[in-house]
Short mmCIF file of C-alpha atoms in Angstrom, two decimals:
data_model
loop_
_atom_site.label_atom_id
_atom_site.label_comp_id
_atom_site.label_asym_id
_atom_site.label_seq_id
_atom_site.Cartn_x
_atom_site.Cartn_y
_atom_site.Cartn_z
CA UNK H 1 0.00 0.00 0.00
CA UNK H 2 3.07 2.40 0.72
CA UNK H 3 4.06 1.90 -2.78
CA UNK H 4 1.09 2.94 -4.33
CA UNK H 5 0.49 6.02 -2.03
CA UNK H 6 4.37 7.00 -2.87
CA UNK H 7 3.43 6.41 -6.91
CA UNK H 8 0.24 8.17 -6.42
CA UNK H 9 2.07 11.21 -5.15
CA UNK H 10 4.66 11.07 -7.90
CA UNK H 11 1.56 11.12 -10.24
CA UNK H 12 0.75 14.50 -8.89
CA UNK H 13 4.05 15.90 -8.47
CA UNK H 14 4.41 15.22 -12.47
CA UNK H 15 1.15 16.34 -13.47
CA UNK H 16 2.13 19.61 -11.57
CA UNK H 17 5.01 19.89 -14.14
CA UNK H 18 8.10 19.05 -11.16
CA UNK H 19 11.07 16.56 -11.58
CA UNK H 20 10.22 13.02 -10.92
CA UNK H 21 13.16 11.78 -8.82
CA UNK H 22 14.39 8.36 -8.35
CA UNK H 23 12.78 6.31 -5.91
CA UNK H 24 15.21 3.91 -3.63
CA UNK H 25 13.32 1.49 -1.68
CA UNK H 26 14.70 -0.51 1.01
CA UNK H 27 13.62 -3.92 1.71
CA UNK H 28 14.16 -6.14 4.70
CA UNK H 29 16.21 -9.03 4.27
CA UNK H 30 17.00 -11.92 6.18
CA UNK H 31 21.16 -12.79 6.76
CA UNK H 32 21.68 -16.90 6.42
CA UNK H 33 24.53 -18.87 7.51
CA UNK H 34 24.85 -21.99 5.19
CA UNK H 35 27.88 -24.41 5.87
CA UNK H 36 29.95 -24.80 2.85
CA UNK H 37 33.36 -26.74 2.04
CA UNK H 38 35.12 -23.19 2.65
CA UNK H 39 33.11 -22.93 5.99
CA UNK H 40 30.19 -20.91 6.91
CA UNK H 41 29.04 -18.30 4.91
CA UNK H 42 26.23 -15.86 4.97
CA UNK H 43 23.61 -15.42 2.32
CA UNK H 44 21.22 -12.53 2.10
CA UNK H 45 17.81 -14.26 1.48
CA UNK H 46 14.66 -11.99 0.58
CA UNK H 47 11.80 -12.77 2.96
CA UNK H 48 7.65 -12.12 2.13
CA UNK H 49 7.15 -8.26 2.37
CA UNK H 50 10.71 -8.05 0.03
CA UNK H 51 9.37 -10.58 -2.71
CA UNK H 52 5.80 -9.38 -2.42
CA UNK H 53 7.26 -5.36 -3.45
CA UNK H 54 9.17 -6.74 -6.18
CA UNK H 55 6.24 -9.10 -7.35
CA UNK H 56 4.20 -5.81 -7.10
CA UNK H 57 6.66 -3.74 -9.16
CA UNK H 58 6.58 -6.66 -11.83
CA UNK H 59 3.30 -6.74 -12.40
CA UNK H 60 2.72 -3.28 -12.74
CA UNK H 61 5.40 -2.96 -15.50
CA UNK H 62 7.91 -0.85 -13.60
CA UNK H 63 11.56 -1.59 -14.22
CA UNK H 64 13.62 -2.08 -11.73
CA UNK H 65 17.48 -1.73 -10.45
CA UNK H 66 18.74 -4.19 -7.53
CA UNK H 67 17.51 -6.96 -6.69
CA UNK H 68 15.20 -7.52 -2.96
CA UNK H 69 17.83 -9.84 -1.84
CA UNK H 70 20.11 -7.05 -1.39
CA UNK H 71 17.44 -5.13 0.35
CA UNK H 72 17.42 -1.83 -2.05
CA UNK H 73 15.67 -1.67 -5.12
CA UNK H 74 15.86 1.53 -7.20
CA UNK H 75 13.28 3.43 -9.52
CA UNK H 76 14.81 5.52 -12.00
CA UNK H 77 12.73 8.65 -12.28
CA UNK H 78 12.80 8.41 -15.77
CA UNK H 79 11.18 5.10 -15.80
CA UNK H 80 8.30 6.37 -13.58
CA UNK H 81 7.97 9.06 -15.91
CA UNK H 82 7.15 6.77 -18.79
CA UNK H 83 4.96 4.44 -16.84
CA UNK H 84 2.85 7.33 -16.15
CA UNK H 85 2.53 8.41 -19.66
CA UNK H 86 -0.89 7.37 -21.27
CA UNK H 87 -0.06 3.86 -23.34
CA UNK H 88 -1.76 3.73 -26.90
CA UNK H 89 -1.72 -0.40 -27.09
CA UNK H 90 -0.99 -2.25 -24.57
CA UNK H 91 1.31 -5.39 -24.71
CA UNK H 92 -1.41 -7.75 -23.45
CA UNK H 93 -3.73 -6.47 -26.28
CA UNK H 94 -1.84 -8.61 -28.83
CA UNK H 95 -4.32 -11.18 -29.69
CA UNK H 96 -2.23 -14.40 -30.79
CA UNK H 97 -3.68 -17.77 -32.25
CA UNK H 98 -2.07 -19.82 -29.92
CA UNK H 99 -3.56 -17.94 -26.75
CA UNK H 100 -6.04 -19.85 -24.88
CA UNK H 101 -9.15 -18.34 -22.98
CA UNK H 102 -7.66 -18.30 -19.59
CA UNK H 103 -4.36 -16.87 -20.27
CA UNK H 104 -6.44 -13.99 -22.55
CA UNK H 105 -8.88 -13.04 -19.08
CA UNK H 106 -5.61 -13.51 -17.01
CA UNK H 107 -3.58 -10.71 -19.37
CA UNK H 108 -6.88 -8.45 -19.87
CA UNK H 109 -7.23 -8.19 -16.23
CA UNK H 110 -2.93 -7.38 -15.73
CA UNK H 111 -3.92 -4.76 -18.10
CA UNK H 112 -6.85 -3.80 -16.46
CA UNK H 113 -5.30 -3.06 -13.07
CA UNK H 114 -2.34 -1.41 -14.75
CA UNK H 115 -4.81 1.35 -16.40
CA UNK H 116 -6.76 1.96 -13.03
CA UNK H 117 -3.41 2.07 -11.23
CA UNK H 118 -2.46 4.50 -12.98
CA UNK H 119 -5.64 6.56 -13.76
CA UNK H 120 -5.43 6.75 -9.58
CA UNK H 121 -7.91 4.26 -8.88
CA UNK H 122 -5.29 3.74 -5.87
CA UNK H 123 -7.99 2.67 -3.11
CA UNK H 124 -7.29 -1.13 -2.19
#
């Protein structure tokens, strides 16, 4: 929900004609020891809130830097800019032989959600 309430306030700040900066996100992480033949190391592992932001940033289309095992994702401003810019044909739109029903309602509804995302329909 944070995410969306930060996008919906870069949609204003853009529409009011300001810079759109880049957004750094920090995600928790969770530090592993795993026993190896060197001896013990420790692995960064991404736990449910960091995969569920970068599952969210996915499926909204926004492009990414990082990676939520790290625990800091980065927006580039640029990319936000775009995203917010009104698409003429979506890439789901692309009606193909071999598509089957489901996988046509599952990509018309991605689409969907991406439009009222970001025509503010931001209430969850």
């Amino acid at each position: 929900v944070y995410v969306l309430t930060v996008l919906k306030g870069l949609k204003y700040r853009l529409a009011a004609g300001a810079k759109v900066p880049n957004v750094s996100i920090m995600v928790p992480v969770e530090k592993t020891q795993i026993q190896t033949s060197a001896g013990l190391k420790t692995v960064s592992i991404a736990n449910r809130v960091s995969q569920a932001v970068a599952a969210l940033l996915r499926r909204l289309g926004l492009s990414y830097i990082g990676n939520e095992s790290y625990g800091k994702i980065r927006i580039n401003g640029v990319t936000i800019r775009r995203w917010f810019q009104p698409k003429l044909e979506s890439r789901f739109s692309e009606k193909t032989v071999n598509l089957n029903p489901s996988l046509t309602h599952l990509s018309s509804g991605i689409s969907r959600q991406q439009l009222k995302i970001r025509t503010s329909y931001l209430s969850l």
